[in-house]
Coordinates of C-alpha atoms (C1' of nucleotides) in Angstrom, one line a residue:
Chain A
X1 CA 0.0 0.0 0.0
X2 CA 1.1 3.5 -1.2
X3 CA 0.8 6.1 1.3
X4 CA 1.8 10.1 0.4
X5 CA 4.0 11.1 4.0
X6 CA 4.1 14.6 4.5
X7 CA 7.6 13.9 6.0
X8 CA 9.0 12.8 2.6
X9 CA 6.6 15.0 0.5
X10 CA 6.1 11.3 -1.5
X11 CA 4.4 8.1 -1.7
X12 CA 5.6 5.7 -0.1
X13 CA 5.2 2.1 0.6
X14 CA 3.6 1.1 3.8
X15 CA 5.8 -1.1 6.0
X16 CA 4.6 -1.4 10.1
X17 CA 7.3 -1.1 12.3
X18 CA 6.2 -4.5 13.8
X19 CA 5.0 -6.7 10.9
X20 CA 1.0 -7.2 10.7
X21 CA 0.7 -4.5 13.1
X22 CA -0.4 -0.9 12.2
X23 CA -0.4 1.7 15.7
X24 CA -2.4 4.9 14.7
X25 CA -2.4 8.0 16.3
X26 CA -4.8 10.5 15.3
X27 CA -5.5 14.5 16.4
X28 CA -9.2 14.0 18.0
X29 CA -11.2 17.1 19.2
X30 CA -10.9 19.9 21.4
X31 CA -14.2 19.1 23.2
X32 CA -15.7 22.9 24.2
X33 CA -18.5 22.5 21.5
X34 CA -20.3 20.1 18.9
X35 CA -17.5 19.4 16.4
X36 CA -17.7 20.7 12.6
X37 CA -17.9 19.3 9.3
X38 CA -14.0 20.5 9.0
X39 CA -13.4 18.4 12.1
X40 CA -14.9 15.2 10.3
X41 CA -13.1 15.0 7.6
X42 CA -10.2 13.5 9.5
X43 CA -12.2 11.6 11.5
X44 CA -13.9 10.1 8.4
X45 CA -11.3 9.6 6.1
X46 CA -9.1 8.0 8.9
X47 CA -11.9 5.7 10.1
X48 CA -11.6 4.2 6.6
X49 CA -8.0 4.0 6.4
X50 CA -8.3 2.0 10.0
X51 CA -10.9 0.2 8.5
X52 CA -8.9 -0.9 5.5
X53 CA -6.5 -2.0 7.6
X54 CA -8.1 -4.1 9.7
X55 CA -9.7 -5.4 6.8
X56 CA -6.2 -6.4 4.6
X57 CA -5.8 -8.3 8.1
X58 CA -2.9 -6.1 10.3
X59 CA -3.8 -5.9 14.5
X60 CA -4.9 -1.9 14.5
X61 CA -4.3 -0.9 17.4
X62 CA -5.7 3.0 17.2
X63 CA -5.5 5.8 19.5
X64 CA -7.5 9.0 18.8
X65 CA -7.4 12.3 21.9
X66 CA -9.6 14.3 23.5
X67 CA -8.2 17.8 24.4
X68 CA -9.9 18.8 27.3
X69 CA -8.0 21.7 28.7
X70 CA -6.9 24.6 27.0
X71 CA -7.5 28.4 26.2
X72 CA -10.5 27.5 24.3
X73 CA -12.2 25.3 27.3
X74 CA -11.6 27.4 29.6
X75 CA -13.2 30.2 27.6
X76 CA -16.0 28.5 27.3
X77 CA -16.5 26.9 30.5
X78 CA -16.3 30.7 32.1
X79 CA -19.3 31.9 29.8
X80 CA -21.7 28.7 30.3
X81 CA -20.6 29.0 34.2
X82 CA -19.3 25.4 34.6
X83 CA -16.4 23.5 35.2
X84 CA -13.6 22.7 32.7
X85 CA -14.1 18.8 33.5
X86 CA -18.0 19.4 32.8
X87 CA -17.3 21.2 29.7
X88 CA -15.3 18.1 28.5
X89 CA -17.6 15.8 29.4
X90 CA -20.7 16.9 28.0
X91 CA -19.0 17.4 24.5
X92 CA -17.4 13.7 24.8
X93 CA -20.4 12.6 25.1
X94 CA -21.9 14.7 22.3
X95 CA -18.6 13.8 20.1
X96 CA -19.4 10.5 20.4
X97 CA -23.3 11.2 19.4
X98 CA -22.4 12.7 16.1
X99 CA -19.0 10.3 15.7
X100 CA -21.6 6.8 15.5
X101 CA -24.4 8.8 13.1
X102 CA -20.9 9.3 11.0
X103 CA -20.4 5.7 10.8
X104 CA -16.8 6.6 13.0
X105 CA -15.7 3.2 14.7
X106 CA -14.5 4.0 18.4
X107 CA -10.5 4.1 18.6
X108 CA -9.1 1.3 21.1
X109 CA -8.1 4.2 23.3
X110 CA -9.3 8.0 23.6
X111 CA -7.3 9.6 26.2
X112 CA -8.1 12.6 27.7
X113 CA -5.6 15.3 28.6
X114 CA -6.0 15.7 31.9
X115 CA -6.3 11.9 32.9
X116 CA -2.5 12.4 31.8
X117 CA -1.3 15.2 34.0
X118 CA 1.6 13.0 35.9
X119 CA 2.8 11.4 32.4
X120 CA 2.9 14.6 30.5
X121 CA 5.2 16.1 33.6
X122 CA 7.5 13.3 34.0
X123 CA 8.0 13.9 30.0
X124 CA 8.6 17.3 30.3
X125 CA 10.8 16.6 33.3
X126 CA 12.8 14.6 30.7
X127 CA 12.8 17.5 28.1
X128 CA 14.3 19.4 30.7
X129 CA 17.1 16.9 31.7
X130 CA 17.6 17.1 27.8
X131 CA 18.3 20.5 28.3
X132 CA 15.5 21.1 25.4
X133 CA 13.2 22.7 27.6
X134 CA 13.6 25.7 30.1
X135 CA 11.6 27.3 33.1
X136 CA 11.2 31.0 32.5
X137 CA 8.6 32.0 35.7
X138 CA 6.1 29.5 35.9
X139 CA 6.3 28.6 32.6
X140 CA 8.2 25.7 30.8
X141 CA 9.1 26.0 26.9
X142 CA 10.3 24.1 24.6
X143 CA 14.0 25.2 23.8
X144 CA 13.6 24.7 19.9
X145 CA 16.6 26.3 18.6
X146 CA 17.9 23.0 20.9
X147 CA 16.1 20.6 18.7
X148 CA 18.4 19.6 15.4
X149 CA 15.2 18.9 12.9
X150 CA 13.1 21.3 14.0
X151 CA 11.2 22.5 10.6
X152 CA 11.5 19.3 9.0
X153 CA 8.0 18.1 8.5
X154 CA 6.4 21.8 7.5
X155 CA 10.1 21.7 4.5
X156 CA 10.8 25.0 6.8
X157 CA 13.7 26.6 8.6
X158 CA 13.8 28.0 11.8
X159 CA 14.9 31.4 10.4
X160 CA 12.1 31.5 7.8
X161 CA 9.3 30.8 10.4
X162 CA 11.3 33.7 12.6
X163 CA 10.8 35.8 9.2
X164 CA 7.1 34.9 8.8
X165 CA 6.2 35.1 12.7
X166 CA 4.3 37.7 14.5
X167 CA 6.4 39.4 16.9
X168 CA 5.7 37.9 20.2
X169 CA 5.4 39.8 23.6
X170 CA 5.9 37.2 25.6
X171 CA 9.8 38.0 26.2
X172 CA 10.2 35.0 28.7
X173 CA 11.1 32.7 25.7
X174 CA 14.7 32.9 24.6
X175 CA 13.4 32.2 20.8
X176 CA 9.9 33.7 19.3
X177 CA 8.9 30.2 18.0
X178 CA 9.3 28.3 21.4
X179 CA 6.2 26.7 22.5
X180 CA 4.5 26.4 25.7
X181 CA 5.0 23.0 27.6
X182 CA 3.5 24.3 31.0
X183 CA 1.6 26.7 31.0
X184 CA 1.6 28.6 35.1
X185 CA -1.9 29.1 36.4
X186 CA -3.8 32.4 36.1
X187 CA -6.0 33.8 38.3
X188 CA -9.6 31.7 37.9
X189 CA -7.8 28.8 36.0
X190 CA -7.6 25.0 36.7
X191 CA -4.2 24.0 37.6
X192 CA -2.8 20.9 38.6
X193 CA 0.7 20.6 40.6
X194 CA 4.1 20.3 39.0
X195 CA 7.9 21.0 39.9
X196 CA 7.4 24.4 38.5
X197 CA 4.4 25.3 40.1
X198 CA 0.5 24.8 39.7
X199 CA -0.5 25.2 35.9
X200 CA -1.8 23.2 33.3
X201 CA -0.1 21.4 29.8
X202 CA 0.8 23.5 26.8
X203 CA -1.4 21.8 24.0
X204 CA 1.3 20.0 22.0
X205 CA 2.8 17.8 25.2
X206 CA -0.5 15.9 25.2
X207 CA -0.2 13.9 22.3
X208 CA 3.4 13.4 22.6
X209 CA 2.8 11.9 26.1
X210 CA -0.3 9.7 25.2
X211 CA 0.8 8.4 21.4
X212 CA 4.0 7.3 23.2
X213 CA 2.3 6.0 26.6
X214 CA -0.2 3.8 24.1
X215 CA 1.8 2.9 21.3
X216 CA 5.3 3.6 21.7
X217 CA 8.0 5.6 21.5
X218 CA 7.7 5.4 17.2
X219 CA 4.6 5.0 16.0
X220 CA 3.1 4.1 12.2
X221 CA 0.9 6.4 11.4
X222 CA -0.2 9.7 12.4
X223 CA -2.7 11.9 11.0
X224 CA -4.9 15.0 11.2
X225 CA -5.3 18.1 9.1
X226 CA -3.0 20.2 6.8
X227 CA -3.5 22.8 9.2
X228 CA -1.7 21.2 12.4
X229 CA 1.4 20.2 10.6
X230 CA 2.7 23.5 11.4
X231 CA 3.0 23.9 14.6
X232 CA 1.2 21.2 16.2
X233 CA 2.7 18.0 14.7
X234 CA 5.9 19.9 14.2
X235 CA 5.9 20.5 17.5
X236 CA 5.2 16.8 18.7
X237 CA 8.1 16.1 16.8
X238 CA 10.3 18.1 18.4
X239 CA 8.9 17.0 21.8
X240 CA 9.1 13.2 21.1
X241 CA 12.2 13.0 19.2
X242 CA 13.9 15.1 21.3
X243 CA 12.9 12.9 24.3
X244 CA 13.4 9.6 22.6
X245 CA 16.0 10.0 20.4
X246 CA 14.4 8.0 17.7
X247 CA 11.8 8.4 14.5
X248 CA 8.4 9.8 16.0
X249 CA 5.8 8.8 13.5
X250 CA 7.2 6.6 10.0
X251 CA 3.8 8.1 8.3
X252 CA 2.3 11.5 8.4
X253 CA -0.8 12.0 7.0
X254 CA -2.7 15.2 6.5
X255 CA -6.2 15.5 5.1
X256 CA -7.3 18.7 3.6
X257 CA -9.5 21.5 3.9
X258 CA -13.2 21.6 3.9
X259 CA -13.9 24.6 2.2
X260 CA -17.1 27.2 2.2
X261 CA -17.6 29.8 -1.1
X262 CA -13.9 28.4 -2.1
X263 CA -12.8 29.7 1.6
X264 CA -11.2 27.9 4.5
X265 CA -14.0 26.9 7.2
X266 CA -12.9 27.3 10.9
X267 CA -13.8 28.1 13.7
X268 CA -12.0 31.5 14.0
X269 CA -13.7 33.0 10.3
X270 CA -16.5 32.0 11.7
X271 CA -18.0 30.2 8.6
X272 CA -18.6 26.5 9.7
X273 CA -21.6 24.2 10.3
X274 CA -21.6 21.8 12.8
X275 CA -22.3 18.1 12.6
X276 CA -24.9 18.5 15.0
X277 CA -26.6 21.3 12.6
X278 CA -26.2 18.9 9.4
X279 CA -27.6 16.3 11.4
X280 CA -30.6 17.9 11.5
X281 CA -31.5 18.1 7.8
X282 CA -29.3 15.2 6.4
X283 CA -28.7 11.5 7.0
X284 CA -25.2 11.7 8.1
X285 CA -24.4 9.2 6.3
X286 CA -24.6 11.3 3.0
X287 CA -21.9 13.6 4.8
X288 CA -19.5 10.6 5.1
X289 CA -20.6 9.8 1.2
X290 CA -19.6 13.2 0.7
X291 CA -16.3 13.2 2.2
X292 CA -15.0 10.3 1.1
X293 CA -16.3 10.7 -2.8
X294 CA -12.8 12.9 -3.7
X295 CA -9.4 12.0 -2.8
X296 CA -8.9 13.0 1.5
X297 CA -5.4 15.4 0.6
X298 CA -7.5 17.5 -1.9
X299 CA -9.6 20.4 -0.6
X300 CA -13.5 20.0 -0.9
X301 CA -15.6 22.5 -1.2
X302 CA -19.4 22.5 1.1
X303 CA -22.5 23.2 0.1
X304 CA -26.0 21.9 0.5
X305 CA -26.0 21.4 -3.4
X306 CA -23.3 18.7 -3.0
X307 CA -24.8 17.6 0.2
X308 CA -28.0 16.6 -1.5
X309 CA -26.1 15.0 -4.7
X310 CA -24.4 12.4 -2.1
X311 CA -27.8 12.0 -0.6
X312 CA -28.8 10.9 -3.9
X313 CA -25.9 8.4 -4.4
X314 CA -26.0 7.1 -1.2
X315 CA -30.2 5.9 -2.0
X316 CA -28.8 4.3 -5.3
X317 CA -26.6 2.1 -3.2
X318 CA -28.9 1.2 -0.7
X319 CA -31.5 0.9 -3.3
X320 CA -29.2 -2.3 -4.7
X321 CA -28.8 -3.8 -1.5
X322 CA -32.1 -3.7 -0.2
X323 CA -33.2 -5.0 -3.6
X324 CA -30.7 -7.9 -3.0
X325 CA -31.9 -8.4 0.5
X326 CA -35.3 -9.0 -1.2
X327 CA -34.6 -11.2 -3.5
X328 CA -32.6 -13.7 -1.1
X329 CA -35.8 -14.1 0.6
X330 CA -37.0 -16.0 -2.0
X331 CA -33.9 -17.4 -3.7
X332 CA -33.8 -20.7 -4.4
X333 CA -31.0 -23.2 -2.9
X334 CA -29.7 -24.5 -6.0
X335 CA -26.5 -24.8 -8.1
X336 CA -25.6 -21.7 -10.3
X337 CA -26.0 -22.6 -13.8
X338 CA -23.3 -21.4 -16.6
X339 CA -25.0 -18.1 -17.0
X340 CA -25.0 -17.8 -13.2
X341 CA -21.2 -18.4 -12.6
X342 CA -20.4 -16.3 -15.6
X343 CA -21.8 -13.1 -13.2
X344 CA -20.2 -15.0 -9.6
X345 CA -16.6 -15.3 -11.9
X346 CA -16.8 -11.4 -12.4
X347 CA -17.4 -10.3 -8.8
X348 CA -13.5 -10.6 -7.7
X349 CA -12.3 -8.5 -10.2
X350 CA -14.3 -5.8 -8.5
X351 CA -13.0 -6.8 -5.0
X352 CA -9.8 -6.3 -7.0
X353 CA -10.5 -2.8 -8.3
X354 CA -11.2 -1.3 -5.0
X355 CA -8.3 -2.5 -3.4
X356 CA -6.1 -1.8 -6.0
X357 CA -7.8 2.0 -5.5
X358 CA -7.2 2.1 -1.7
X359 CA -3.7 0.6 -1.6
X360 CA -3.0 4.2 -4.2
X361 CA -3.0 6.6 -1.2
X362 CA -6.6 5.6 0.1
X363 CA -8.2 6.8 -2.9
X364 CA -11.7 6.7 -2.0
X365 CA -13.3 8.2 -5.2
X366 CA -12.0 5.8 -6.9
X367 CA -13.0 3.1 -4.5
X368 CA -16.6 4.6 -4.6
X369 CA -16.6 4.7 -8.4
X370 CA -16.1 0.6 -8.0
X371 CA -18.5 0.4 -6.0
X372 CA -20.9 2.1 -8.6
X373 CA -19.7 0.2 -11.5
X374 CA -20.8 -2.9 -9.4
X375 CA -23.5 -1.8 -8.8
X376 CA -24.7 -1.3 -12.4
X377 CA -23.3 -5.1 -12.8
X378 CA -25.6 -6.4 -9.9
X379 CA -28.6 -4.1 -11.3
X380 CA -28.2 -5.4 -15.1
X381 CA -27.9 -9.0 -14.1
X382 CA -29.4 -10.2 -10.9
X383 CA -33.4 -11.0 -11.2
X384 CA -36.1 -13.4 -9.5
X385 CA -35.4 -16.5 -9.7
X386 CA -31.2 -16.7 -9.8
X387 CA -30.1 -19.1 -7.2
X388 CA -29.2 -18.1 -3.6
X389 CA -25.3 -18.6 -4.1
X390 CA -25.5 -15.5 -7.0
X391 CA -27.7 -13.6 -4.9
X392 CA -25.6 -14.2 -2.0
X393 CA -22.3 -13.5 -3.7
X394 CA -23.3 -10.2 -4.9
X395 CA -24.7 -8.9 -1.8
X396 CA -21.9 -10.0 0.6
X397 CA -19.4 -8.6 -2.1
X398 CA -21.6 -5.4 -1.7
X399 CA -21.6 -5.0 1.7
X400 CA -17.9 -6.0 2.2
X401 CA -17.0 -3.4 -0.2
X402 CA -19.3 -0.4 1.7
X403 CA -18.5 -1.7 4.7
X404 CA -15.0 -1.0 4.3
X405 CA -15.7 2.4 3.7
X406 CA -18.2 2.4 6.3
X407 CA -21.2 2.9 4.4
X408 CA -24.7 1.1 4.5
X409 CA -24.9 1.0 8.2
X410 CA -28.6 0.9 8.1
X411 CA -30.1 -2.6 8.5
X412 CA -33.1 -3.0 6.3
X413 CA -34.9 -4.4 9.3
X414 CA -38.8 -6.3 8.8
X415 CA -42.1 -5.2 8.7
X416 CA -44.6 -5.3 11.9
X417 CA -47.4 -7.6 10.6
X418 CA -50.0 -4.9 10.6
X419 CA -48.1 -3.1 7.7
X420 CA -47.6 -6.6 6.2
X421 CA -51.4 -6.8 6.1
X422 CA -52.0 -3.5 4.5
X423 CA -49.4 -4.1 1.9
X424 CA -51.3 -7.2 0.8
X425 CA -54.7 -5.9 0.9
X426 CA -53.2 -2.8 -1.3
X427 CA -51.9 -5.9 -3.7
X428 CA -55.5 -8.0 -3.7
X429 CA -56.9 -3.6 -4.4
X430 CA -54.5 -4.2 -7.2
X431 CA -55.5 -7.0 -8.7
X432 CA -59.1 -5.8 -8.8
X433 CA -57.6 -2.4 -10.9
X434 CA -59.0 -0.6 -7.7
X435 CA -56.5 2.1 -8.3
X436 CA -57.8 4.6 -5.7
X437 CA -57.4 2.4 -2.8
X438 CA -54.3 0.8 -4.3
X439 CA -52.6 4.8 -3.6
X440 CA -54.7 5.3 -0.9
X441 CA -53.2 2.6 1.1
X442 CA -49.7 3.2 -0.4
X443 CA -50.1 7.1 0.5
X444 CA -50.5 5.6 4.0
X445 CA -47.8 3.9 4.6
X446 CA -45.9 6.8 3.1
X447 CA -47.3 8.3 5.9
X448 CA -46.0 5.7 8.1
X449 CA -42.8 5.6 6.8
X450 CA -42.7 2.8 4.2
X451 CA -42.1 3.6 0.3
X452 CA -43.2 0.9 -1.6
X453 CA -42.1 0.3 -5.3
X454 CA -43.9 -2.0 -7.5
X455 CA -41.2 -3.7 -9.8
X456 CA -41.8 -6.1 -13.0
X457 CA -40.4 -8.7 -9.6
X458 CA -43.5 -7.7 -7.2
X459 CA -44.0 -5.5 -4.7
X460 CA -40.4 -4.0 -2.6
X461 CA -40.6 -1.5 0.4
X462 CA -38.5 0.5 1.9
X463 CA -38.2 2.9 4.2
X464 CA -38.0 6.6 3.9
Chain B
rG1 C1' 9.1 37.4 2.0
rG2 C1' 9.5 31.7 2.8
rC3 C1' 6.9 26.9 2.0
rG4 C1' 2.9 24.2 -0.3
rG5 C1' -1.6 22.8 -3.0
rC6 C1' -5.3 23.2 -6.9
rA7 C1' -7.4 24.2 -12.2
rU8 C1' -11.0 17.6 -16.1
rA9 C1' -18.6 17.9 -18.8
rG10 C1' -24.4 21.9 -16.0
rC11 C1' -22.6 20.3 -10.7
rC12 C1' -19.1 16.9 -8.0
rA13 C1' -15.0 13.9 -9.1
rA14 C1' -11.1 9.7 -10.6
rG15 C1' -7.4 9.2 -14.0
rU16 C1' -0.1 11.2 -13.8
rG17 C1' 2.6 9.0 -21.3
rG18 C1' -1.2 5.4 -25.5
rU19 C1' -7.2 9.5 -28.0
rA20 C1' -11.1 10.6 -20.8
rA21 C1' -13.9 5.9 -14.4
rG22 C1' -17.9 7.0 -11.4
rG23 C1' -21.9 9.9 -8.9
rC24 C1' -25.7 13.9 -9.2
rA25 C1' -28.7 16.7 -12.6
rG26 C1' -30.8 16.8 -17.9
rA27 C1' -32.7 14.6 -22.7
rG28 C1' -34.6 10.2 -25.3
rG29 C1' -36.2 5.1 -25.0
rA30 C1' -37.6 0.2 -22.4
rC31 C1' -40.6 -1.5 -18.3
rU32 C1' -45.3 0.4 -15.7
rG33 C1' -52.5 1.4 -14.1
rC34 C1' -49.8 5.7 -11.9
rA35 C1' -45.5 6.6 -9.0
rA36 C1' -40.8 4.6 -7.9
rA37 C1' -36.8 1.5 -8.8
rU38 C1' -33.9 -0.6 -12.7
rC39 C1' -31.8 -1.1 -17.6
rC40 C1' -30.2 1.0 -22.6
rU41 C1' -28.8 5.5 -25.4
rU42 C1' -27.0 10.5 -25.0
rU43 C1' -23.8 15.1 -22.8
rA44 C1' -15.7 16.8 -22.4
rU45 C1' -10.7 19.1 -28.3
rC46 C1' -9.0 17.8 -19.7
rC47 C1' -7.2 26.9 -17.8
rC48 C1' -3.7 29.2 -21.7
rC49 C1' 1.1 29.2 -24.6
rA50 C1' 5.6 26.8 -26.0
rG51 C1' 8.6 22.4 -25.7
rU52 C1' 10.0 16.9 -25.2
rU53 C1' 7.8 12.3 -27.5
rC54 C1' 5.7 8.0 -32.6
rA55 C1' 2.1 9.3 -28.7
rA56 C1' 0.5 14.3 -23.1
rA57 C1' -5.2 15.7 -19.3
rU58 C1' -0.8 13.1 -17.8
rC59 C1' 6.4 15.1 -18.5
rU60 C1' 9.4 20.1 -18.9
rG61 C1' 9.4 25.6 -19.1
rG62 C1' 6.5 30.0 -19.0
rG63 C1' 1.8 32.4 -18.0
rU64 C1' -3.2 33.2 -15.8
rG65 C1' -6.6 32.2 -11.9
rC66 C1' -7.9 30.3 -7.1
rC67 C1' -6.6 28.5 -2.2
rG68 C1' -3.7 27.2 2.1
rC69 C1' 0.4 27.2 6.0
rC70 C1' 4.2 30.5 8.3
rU71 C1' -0.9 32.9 14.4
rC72 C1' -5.7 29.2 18.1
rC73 C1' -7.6 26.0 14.1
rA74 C1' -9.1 19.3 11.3

RNA sequence: GGCGGCAUAGCCAAGUGGUAAGGCAGAGGACUGCAAAUCCUUUAUCCCCAGUUCAAAUCUGGGUGCCGCCUCCA
């Protein structure tokens, strides 16, 4: 599998560290509010690489944070008049709400910042022994100029990032572009206890401390977006590295923006729409569509156009499976004729085609547009009467497919027996050409919830 | 100023040397009581110019336009 490393500015061939294992780190939420649609690209597009993964048969063993103390929490604990730790909390918990309509598989581990306080100062207790950190008042930085490689995953040099820098007020640091590892409390802050004084981690340490405390001191992969390679990730470098000695991450990988009117969306311009907000108009599902329907490194624009259009694609999918699901019902336990294995010969290649797409730097579009193209396959050539094995085939090659990129997450469930009945008197209305009940009872169960399609094969439902 | 990305049909989007996947939308047709689903047909001189090559959307040079990072940010 080819993977593009922003360390190397290439594609490269994946090789785990330990053989059959992959150990994934990836930049999870600051939880002071309901994540946006910029936020879940990463998660998304990661969830799939993860997935793949597991799927080609490696032990994934993947850790995703929760930054629960910062500027930003505190902020915003202060102005709803609660606590930092209730703050984090609630928005775990609504992370995780908006994370499962996403189709986002749990990580095996989601630490929390401050669950880590006593790791992340015996590491910066090491930094310091280093002699690539420094106290200046209650504060502890990060000596960079001390760090040989800093600049080396952002292709930049201390002096330009000097050049392009704001000039800083904060003369404690002996260099503009060191970064906080302790931060010394304020007045009205949380603080926890430390050798230099109460105060509370700088926001690069944390993930430093916990990718290393979970998966070692050099991981596989990590990820998140373009816009934390400089200075988050460049920063963990420098933090983990520097305390190690040895390769942080083999594979960095960034996902790109989500734009709005062409524009950047953040949470600073103001411009973004949370999950939560989507939620509330679309199946999220189509979101996930969305996102993963162009390559993850190229920027995406948002709209409710687009939005809509995956909407669309996602109901031709599950159109196919449910269709599939249908016919199985009935299908008959028999062996496949020629004609039959002819179609069942043809359904590896497609299996073929999509990992051949994903092993090509996780290229989903391409992966989705295999999908499609089996689709069209199943469409043209399954009918009634095929036996179960075709039937079968097709819909587990279908779901394996989706389900790697986390799609089709809706069961097509049964029917309660009262809307059984009422579809079968609407078919006996049928028969008798009485047309006007016949819509009548099919506008009620529209009501209800249940679309039903007559096909040249009989009757089909689904919901709405 | 330093570093980086993008430009393919009405919309979205793959494709990185051999005359353009896929989705959405549209048009025509088949099927159908109607609707829906499905199938078939149909819609692109790949931003511009020059060059390399038997052959370029794909490589090289130049240009134009758009965007991002260098500051909290996925």
């Amino acid at each position: 599998m080819k993977l593009y490393n922003t360390l190397t500015k290439r594609k490269e061939e994946f090789v785990p560290l330990h053989p059959g294992e992959v150990r994934m780190y990836s930049c999870g939420p600051t939880v002071y509010n309901y994540f946006h649609i910029g936020n879940a690209r990463p998660f998304i597009v990661f969830d799939v690489f993860r997935r793949y993964m597991e799927y080609k048969g490696y032990k994934v063993t993947f850790v995703q944070n929760f930054t629960d103390i910062d500027d930003k929490m505190i902020q915003r604990a202060n102005e709803e008049g609660i606590t930092v730790k209730e703050l984090g909390e609630r928005f775990i918990a609504e992370y995780f709400i908006d994370a499962d309509k996403l189709g986002i598989k749990r990580a095996d581990v989601h630490p929390k910042a401050t669950d880590h306080i006593d790791d992340i100062i015996e590491f910066i207790k090491k930094l310091m022994d280093k002699g690539l950190a420094y106290q200046a008042g209650n504060d502890v930085y990060y000596n960079t100029m001390a760090f040989e490689g800093y600049g080396k995953l952002s292709g930049q040099n201390l002096e330009d990032l000097e050049l392009g820098a704001r000039i800083d007020i904060n003369e404690s640091k002996k260099n503009p572009m060191d970064f906080a590892l302790w931060k010394g409390q304020k007045p009205g802050e949380p603080a926890w206890d430390s050798p230099w004084g109460k105060g509370r981690p700088g926001w690069h340490i944390e993930c430093s401390v916990m990718a290393t405390k979970y998966l070692g001191e050099t991981i596989d992969v990590h990820s998140g977006g373009q816009d934390l390679i400089f200075p988050h990730h460049e920063n963990e470098i420098a933090q983990s590295e520097g305390a190690s000695g040895k390769p942080f991450a083999r594979y960095w990988l960034h996902n790109g923006y989500i734009n709005v009117d062409n524009q950047k969306m953040s949470k600073s311009l103001g411009n973004f729409f949370t999950v939560r907000d989507i939620s509330r108009e679309f199946d999220l599902e189509a979101v996930r569509l969305f996102m993963l329907s162009s390559h993850y490194r190229n920027p995406i624009n948002f709209s409710r156009e687009l939005l809509e259009q995956a909407q669309s694609a996602l109901e031709r999918l599950y159109n196919a499976r449910n269709n599939l699901e249908h016919l199985l019902k009935d299908a008959p336990e028999r062996p496949s004729t020629d004609e039959e294995k002819q179609f069942l010969d043809k359904l590896p290649g497609y299996t073929d085609s999509f990992e051949k797409a994903m092993e090509d730097d996780i290229n989903t579009a391409d992966a989705l547009g295999v999908i499609f193209e089996l689709v069209r396959e199943i469409n043209s050539n399954i009918k009634p009467g095929q036996s179960a094995e075709v039937i079968r085939a097709a819909l587990d090659t279908l779901k394996k497919l989706t389900g790697i990129l986390g799609l089709l997450n809706k069961q097509m469930g049964s029917l309660d027996d009262e809307i059984e009945a009422l579809i079968e008197k609407r078919q006996q209305a049928r028969k008798e050409k009485n047309w006007a009940l016949a819509d009548k009872i099919r506008d009620d169960l529209k009501e209800m919830g249940i679309i039903l399609e007559d096909t040249p094969q009989g009757v089909r439902w689904k919901r709405l």
